[in-house]
PDB file of C-alpha atoms in Angstrom:
ATOM      1  CA  CYS A   1     -13.042 -35.453 -28.138  1.00 49.00           C
ATOM      2  CA  TRP A   2     -11.990 -39.077 -27.807  1.00 47.00           C
ATOM      3  CA  GLU A   3     -14.664 -40.096 -30.299  1.00 52.00           C
ATOM      4  CA  TYR A   4     -13.960 -37.460 -32.932  1.00 52.00           C
ATOM      5  CA  GLY A   5     -10.195 -37.438 -32.414  1.00 49.00           C
ATOM      6  CA  PHE A   6      -7.898 -34.519 -31.725  1.00 52.00           C
ATOM      7  CA  TYR A   7      -7.042 -34.202 -35.401  1.00 58.00           C
ATOM      8  CA  ARG A   8     -10.474 -32.642 -35.960  1.00 77.00           C
ATOM      9  CA  LEU A   9     -10.822 -28.912 -35.352  1.00 80.00           C
ATOM     10  CA  TYR A  10     -14.166 -29.294 -33.595  1.00 81.00           C
ATOM     11  CA  SER A  11     -12.576 -31.454 -30.902  1.00 83.00           C
ATOM     12  CA  TRP A  12     -10.135 -28.686 -30.083  1.00 87.00           C
ATOM     13  CA  HIS A  13     -12.989 -26.177 -29.934  1.00 89.00           C
ATOM     14  CA  VAL A  14     -14.788 -28.269 -27.316  1.00 88.00           C
ATOM     15  CA  LEU A  15     -11.634 -28.956 -25.310  1.00 89.00           C
ATOM     16  CA  LEU A  16     -10.169 -25.447 -25.305  1.00 93.00           C
ATOM     17  CA  THR A  17     -13.372 -23.560 -24.549  1.00 93.00           C
ATOM     18  CA  GLY A  18     -14.401 -26.068 -21.892  1.00 91.00           C
ATOM     19  CA  LEU A  19     -11.084 -25.787 -20.071  1.00 92.00           C
ATOM     20  CA  ALA A  20     -11.045 -22.014 -20.474  1.00 93.00           C
ATOM     21  CA  TYR A  21     -14.440 -21.332 -18.909  1.00 92.00           C
ATOM     22  CA  HIS A  22     -14.783 -24.215 -16.454  1.00 89.00           C
ATOM     23  CA  LEU A  23     -11.252 -24.179 -15.068  1.00 90.00           C
ATOM     24  CA  LEU A  24      -8.991 -21.280 -16.052  1.00 92.00           C
ATOM     25  CA  MET A  25     -11.397 -18.348 -16.162  1.00 92.00           C
ATOM     26  CA  ALA A  26     -13.291 -19.497 -13.077  1.00 90.00           C
ATOM     27  CA  SER A  27     -10.026 -19.907 -11.161  1.00 89.00           C
ATOM     28  CA  GLY A  28      -8.857 -16.499 -12.327  1.00 88.00           C
ATOM     29  CA  ILE A  29     -11.982 -14.913 -10.878  1.00 88.00           C
ATOM     30  CA  VAL A  30     -11.828 -16.810  -7.594  1.00 86.00           C
ATOM     31  CA  VAL A  31      -8.177 -15.981  -6.965  1.00 86.00           C
ATOM     32  CA  LEU A  32      -9.000 -12.271  -6.590  1.00 82.00           C
ATOM     33  CA  ASN A  33     -11.491 -12.984  -3.823  1.00 76.00           C
ATOM     34  CA  GLY A  34      -9.861 -11.994  -0.552  1.00 67.00           C
ATOM     35  CA  ASN A  35     -12.013 -14.517   1.325  1.00 68.00           C
ATOM     36  CA  ASN A  36     -10.744 -17.423  -0.758  1.00 70.00           C
ATOM     37  CA  SER A  37      -9.025 -19.838   1.648  1.00 71.00           C
ATOM     38  CA  LEU A  38      -6.540 -21.034  -0.985  1.00 72.00           C
ATOM     39  CA  THR A  39      -5.089 -17.605  -1.758  1.00 74.00           C
ATOM     40  CA  ARG A  40      -6.004 -15.654   1.375  1.00 74.00           C
ATOM     41  CA  SER A  41      -2.409 -15.664   2.607  1.00 79.00           C
ATOM     42  CA  LEU A  42      -1.074 -14.189  -0.642  1.00 81.00           C
ATOM     43  CA  ARG A  43      -0.546 -10.494  -1.156  1.00 85.00           C
ATOM     44  CA  HIS A  44      -2.924  -8.648  -3.426  1.00 80.00           C
ATOM     45  CA  SER A  45      -0.156  -8.117  -5.977  1.00 83.00           C
ATOM     46  CA  ALA A  46       0.500 -11.876  -6.097  1.00 86.00           C
ATOM     47  CA  ARG A  47      -3.208 -12.662  -6.503  1.00 87.00           C
ATOM     48  CA  ARG A  48      -3.440 -10.078  -9.254  1.00 87.00           C
ATOM     49  CA  THR A  49      -0.480 -11.649 -11.069  1.00 89.00           C
ATOM     50  CA  ILE A  50      -2.043 -15.112 -10.860  1.00 90.00           C
ATOM     51  CA  HIS A  51      -5.326 -13.630 -12.090  1.00 90.00           C
ATOM     52  CA  LEU A  52      -3.515 -12.040 -15.030  1.00 90.00           C
ATOM     53  CA  VAL A  53      -1.779 -15.270 -16.053  1.00 93.00           C
ATOM     54  CA  LEU A  54      -4.909 -17.408 -15.753  1.00 93.00           C
ATOM     55  CA  GLN A  55      -7.086 -14.946 -17.633  1.00 93.00           C
ATOM     56  CA  CYS A  56      -4.546 -14.475 -20.416  1.00 93.00           C
ATOM     57  CA  VAL A  57      -4.244 -18.238 -20.897  1.00 95.00           C
ATOM     58  CA  ALA A  58      -8.037 -18.619 -20.719  1.00 94.00           C
ATOM     59  CA  SER A  59      -8.577 -15.815 -23.225  1.00 94.00           C
ATOM     60  CA  GLY A  60      -6.048 -17.367 -25.577  1.00 94.00           C
ATOM     61  CA  ALA A  61      -7.741 -20.752 -25.293  1.00 95.00           C
ATOM     62  CA  VAL A  62     -11.163 -19.236 -25.992  1.00 94.00           C
ATOM     63  CA  LEU A  63      -9.932 -17.294 -29.007  1.00 94.00           C
ATOM     64  CA  VAL A  64      -8.029 -20.239 -30.494  1.00 94.00           C
ATOM     65  CA  GLY A  65     -10.921 -22.621 -29.853  1.00 92.00           C
ATOM     66  CA  CYS A  66     -13.460 -20.325 -31.491  1.00 93.00           C
ATOM     67  CA  VAL A  67     -11.210 -19.537 -34.455  1.00 92.00           C
ATOM     68  CA  LEU A  68     -10.751 -23.268 -35.039  1.00 91.00           C
ATOM     69  CA  GLN A  69     -14.517 -23.761 -34.936  1.00 91.00           C
ATOM     70  CA  TYR A  70     -14.969 -20.907 -37.406  1.00 91.00           C
ATOM     71  CA  VAL A  71     -12.426 -22.481 -39.756  1.00 90.00           C
ATOM     72  CA  SER A  72     -14.063 -25.879 -39.321  1.00 87.00           C
ATOM     73  CA  ARG A  73     -17.480 -24.544 -40.322  1.00 88.00           C
ATOM     74  CA  GLU A  74     -15.975 -22.665 -43.249  1.00 89.00           C
ATOM     75  CA  ILE A  75     -14.339 -25.852 -44.518  1.00 87.00           C
ATOM     76  CA  LYS A  76     -17.626 -27.741 -44.208  1.00 85.00           C
ATOM     77  CA  GLY A  77     -19.575 -24.895 -45.802  1.00 87.00           C
ATOM     78  CA  LYS A  78     -21.817 -24.463 -42.772  1.00 88.00           C
ATOM     79  CA  PRO A  79     -23.321 -21.065 -41.841  1.00 89.00           C
ATOM     80  CA  HIS A  80     -22.348 -19.204 -38.693  1.00 88.00           C
ATOM     81  CA  LEU A  81     -24.451 -17.791 -35.858  1.00 87.00           C
ATOM     82  CA  VAL A  82     -27.363 -20.132 -36.478  1.00 89.00           C
ATOM     83  CA  SER A  83     -28.099 -21.048 -32.855  1.00 91.00           C
ATOM     84  CA  VAL A  84     -28.353 -19.446 -29.439  1.00 93.00           C
ATOM     85  CA  HIS A  85     -25.172 -21.315 -28.515  1.00 93.00           C
ATOM     86  CA  SER A  86     -23.192 -19.712 -31.330  1.00 92.00           C
ATOM     87  CA  VAL A  87     -24.610 -16.242 -30.622  1.00 95.00           C
ATOM     88  CA  THR A  88     -23.868 -16.327 -26.895  1.00 95.00           C
ATOM     89  CA  GLY A  89     -20.458 -17.797 -27.628  1.00 94.00           C
ATOM     90  CA  THR A  90     -19.684 -14.968 -30.026  1.00 95.00           C
ATOM     91  CA  ILE A  91     -20.849 -12.388 -27.480  1.00 96.00           C
ATOM     92  CA  SER A  92     -18.540 -13.985 -24.952  1.00 95.00           C
ATOM     93  CA  VAL A  93     -15.585 -13.854 -27.352  1.00 95.00           C
ATOM     94  CA  VAL A  94     -16.191 -10.159 -28.044  1.00 96.00           C
ATOM     95  CA  PHE A  95     -16.225  -9.350 -24.338  1.00 95.00           C
ATOM     96  CA  VAL A  96     -13.201 -11.578 -23.734  1.00 94.00           C
ATOM     97  CA  VAL A  97     -11.252  -9.350 -26.118  1.00 94.00           C
ATOM     98  CA  ILE A  98     -12.616  -6.194 -24.458  1.00 94.00           C
ATOM     99  CA  THR A  99     -11.800  -7.518 -20.983  1.00 93.00           C
ATOM    100  CA  LEU A 100      -8.291  -8.464 -22.012  1.00 91.00           C
ATOM    101  CA  ALA A 101      -7.690  -5.087 -23.649  1.00 91.00           C
ATOM    102  CA  ILE A 102      -8.879  -3.104 -20.623  1.00 89.00           C
ATOM    103  CA  GLY A 103      -6.919  -5.367 -18.288  1.00 88.00           C
ATOM    104  CA  LEU A 104      -3.732  -4.756 -20.251  1.00 86.00           C
ATOM    105  CA  ILE A 105      -4.406  -1.007 -20.222  1.00 84.00           C
ATOM    106  CA  ILE A 106      -4.717  -1.144 -16.433  1.00 83.00           C
ATOM    107  CA  LEU A 107      -1.544  -3.219 -16.182  1.00 81.00           C
ATOM    108  CA  PHE A 108       0.727  -1.152 -18.392  1.00 80.00           C
ATOM    109  CA  SER A 109      -0.615   2.253 -17.373  1.00 75.00           C
ATOM    110  CA  GLY A 110      -0.138   1.401 -13.719  1.00 62.00           C
ATOM    111  CA  GLN A 111      -3.442   3.175 -13.067  1.00 50.00           C
ATOM    112  CA  GLY A 112      -1.501   6.399 -12.890  1.00 45.00           C
ATOM    113  CA  GLN A 113      -2.082   9.802 -14.413  1.00 47.00           C
ATOM    114  CA  SER A 114      -0.802   8.543 -17.762  1.00 47.00           C
ATOM    115  CA  SER A 115      -3.748   6.182 -18.116  1.00 52.00           C
ATOM    116  CA  CYS A 116      -6.174   6.930 -20.946  1.00 57.00           C
ATOM    117  CA  MET A 117      -9.080   6.463 -18.527  1.00 59.00           C
ATOM    118  CA  ARG A 118      -9.670   6.995 -14.846  1.00 67.00           C
ATOM    119  CA  PRO A 119      -8.647   4.037 -12.641  1.00 67.00           C
ATOM    120  CA  SER A 120     -12.122   3.730 -11.114  1.00 71.00           C
ATOM    121  CA  LEU A 121     -13.735   3.712 -14.562  1.00 77.00           C
ATOM    122  CA  SER A 122     -11.267   1.228 -16.023  1.00 81.00           C
ATOM    123  CA  LYS A 123     -11.808  -1.149 -13.098  1.00 82.00           C
ATOM    124  CA  ARG A 124     -15.581  -0.998 -13.436  1.00 81.00           C
ATOM    125  CA  LEU A 125     -15.417  -1.534 -17.192  1.00 86.00           C
ATOM    126  CA  HIS A 126     -12.993  -4.423 -16.731  1.00 87.00           C
ATOM    127  CA  ARG A 127     -15.249  -6.109 -14.188  1.00 86.00           C
ATOM    128  CA  PHE A 128     -18.384  -5.560 -16.256  1.00 88.00           C
ATOM    129  CA  ALA A 129     -16.797  -6.886 -19.447  1.00 90.00           C
ATOM    130  CA  GLY A 130     -15.275  -9.825 -17.588  1.00 90.00           C
ATOM    131  CA  LEU A 131     -18.569 -10.702 -15.928  1.00 89.00           C
ATOM    132  CA  THR A 132     -20.404 -10.496 -19.253  1.00 92.00           C
ATOM    133  CA  SER A 133     -17.874 -12.673 -21.059  1.00 93.00           C
ATOM    134  CA  PHE A 134     -17.868 -15.298 -18.302  1.00 93.00           C
ATOM    135  CA  LEU A 135     -21.666 -15.472 -18.021  1.00 92.00           C
ATOM    136  CA  ALA A 136     -22.164 -15.543 -21.796  1.00 94.00           C
ATOM    137  CA  GLY A 137     -19.537 -18.259 -22.102  1.00 94.00           C
ATOM    138  CA  THR A 138     -21.169 -20.277 -19.336  1.00 94.00           C
ATOM    139  CA  ILE A 139     -24.550 -19.994 -21.061  1.00 95.00           C
ATOM    140  CA  ALA A 140     -22.962 -21.141 -24.321  1.00 94.00           C
ATOM    141  CA  ILE A 141     -21.440 -24.159 -22.581  1.00 94.00           C
ATOM    142  CA  VAL A 142     -24.731 -25.054 -20.892  1.00 94.00           C
ATOM    143  CA  LEU A 143     -26.461 -24.915 -24.278  1.00 93.00           C
ATOM    144  CA  SER A 144     -23.731 -27.039 -25.843  1.00 91.00           C
ATOM    145  CA  TYR A 145     -24.733 -29.987 -23.652  1.00 92.00           C
ATOM    146  CA  ASP A 146     -27.919 -30.237 -25.731  1.00 91.00           C
ATOM    147  CA  LYS A 147     -25.922 -30.792 -28.905  1.00 87.00           C
ATOM    148  CA  HIS A 148     -25.505 -34.218 -30.458  1.00 82.00           C
ATOM    149  CA  THR A 149     -21.839 -34.280 -29.457  1.00 79.00           C
ATOM    150  CA  PHE A 150     -22.973 -34.894 -25.888  1.00 85.00           C
ATOM    151  CA  THR A 151     -26.492 -36.300 -26.227  1.00 84.00           C
ATOM    152  CA  GLU A 152     -25.247 -39.048 -28.537  1.00 83.00           C
ATOM    153  CA  TYR A 153     -22.795 -40.432 -25.998  1.00 80.00           C
ATOM    154  CA  PHE A 154     -24.203 -39.316 -22.637  1.00 85.00           C
ATOM    155  CA  SER A 155     -27.529 -40.024 -21.010  1.00 88.00           C
ATOM    156  CA  THR A 156     -30.063 -37.279 -20.390  1.00 89.00           C
ATOM    157  CA  GLU A 157     -29.301 -37.399 -16.682  1.00 91.00           C
ATOM    158  CA  MET A 158     -25.584 -36.944 -17.327  1.00 91.00           C
ATOM    159  CA  CYS A 159     -26.210 -33.936 -19.570  1.00 91.00           C
ATOM    160  CA  ILE A 160     -28.390 -32.399 -16.859  1.00 93.00           C
ATOM    161  CA  MET A 161     -25.618 -32.986 -14.327  1.00 94.00           C
ATOM    162  CA  LEU A 162     -23.109 -31.298 -16.624  1.00 92.00           C
ATOM    163  CA  LYS A 163     -25.411 -28.304 -16.958  1.00 94.00           C
ATOM    164  CA  CYS A 164     -25.833 -28.094 -13.193  1.00 94.00           C
ATOM    165  CA  PHE A 165     -22.079 -28.307 -12.729  1.00 93.00           C
ATOM    166  CA  ALA A 166     -21.534 -25.434 -15.165  1.00 92.00           C
ATOM    167  CA  VAL A 167     -24.102 -23.229 -13.409  1.00 93.00           C
ATOM    168  CA  ILE A 168     -22.867 -24.045  -9.892  1.00 92.00           C
ATOM    169  CA  ASN A 169     -19.263 -23.518 -10.967  1.00 89.00           C
ATOM    170  CA  ALA A 170     -20.138 -20.077 -12.322  1.00 89.00           C
ATOM    171  CA  LEU A 171     -22.120 -19.057  -9.234  1.00 89.00           C
ATOM    172  CA  LEU A 172     -19.396 -20.175  -6.830  1.00 85.00           C
ATOM    173  CA  SER A 173     -16.756 -18.399  -8.888  1.00 84.00           C
ATOM    174  CA  LEU A 174     -18.743 -15.163  -8.817  1.00 83.00           C
ATOM    175  CA  LEU A 175     -19.669 -15.393  -5.134  1.00 80.00           C
ATOM    176  CA  GLY A 176     -17.062 -12.848  -4.091  1.00 72.00           C
ATOM    177  CA  MET A 177     -18.094 -10.471  -6.858  1.00 72.00           C
ATOM    178  CA  PHE A 178     -21.749 -10.734  -5.863  1.00 73.00           C
ATOM    179  CA  ARG A 179     -20.801 -10.033  -2.248  1.00 72.00           C
ATOM    180  CA  ASN A 180     -18.861  -6.928  -3.250  1.00 66.00           C
ATOM    181  CA  LEU A 181     -21.743  -5.794  -5.436  1.00 66.00           C
ATOM    182  CA  TYR A 182     -24.169  -6.228  -2.543  1.00 70.00           C
ATOM    183  CA  GLN A 183     -21.925  -4.202  -0.230  1.00 69.00           C
ATOM    184  CA  PHE A 184     -21.541  -1.501  -2.877  1.00 62.00           C
ATOM    185  CA  ILE A 185     -25.322  -1.227  -3.309  1.00 71.00           C
ATOM    186  CA  ARG A 186     -25.835  -1.032   0.452  1.00 70.00           C
ATOM    187  CA  GLU A 187     -23.196   1.670   0.817  1.00 66.00           C
ATOM    188  CA  TRP A 188     -24.573   3.587  -2.156  1.00 63.00           C
ATOM    189  CA  PHE A 189     -28.135   3.554  -0.835  1.00 64.00           C
ATOM    190  CA  GLY A 190     -26.839   4.464   2.600  1.00 62.00           C
ATOM    191  CA  PHE A 191     -24.991   7.412   1.109  1.00 51.00           C
ATOM    192  CA  CYS A 192     -28.137   8.525  -0.744  1.00 51.00           C
ATOM    193  CA  ARG A 193     -30.217   8.345   2.430  1.00 53.00           C
ATOM    194  CA  ASN A 194     -27.622  10.334   4.354  1.00 50.00           C
ATOM    195  CA  SER A 195     -27.489  12.920   1.570  1.00 44.00           C
ATOM    196  CA  ASP A 196     -31.276  13.298   1.613  1.00 45.00           C
ATOM    197  CA  TYR A 197     -31.180  13.690   5.380  1.00 43.00           C
ATOM    198  CA  LEU A 198     -28.557  16.428   5.125  1.00 39.00           C
ATOM    199  CA  LEU A 199     -30.554  18.208   2.437  1.00 39.00           C
ATOM    200  CA  TYR A 200     -33.692  18.182   4.558  1.00 41.00           C
ATOM    201  CA  GLU A 201     -31.709  19.336   7.599  1.00 44.00           C
ATOM    202  CA  HIS A 202     -30.463  22.379   5.729  1.00 44.00           C
TER     203      HIS A 202
END
């Protein structure tokens, strides 16, 4: 960004998407984890509010950053979706919009009877879409470190370190989600085994 200058649209694309995925979106995921030492003392409603604010800001940054990149390529006459980076980035943007839409439905419906979908279904869809958008965005960022914007000014070792940071940041952010998924699978298989036992008993 400092080399290309903030007056160029591409610089804003790099800055906004980087901040959105590395900082804002990752923090928004972590804050919902009940085992997080930083927000453990907060009520669930407070953590959910912080999650909402962070994810809305992150989603806005992603959308603005990608729109600016689209405009930049249009001005230069360059084609779109010509690399794995651009494809995964576009997938992430699509799921960012879906995640935001479902999240707002959950928020404004209050998960009551007036909701257009069942609360359990809306939560699962929200988590799935959010996970997909975050992982796709992380992959896009990892791939971006192979582009000339970084390789021209950073050593190979530094680019590898940046990739490792992106992957570790994503894994640590999703640690609570993976733990919940593991517990859900264990409970589900336990329920299935108990059901089979009851069927054989009868």
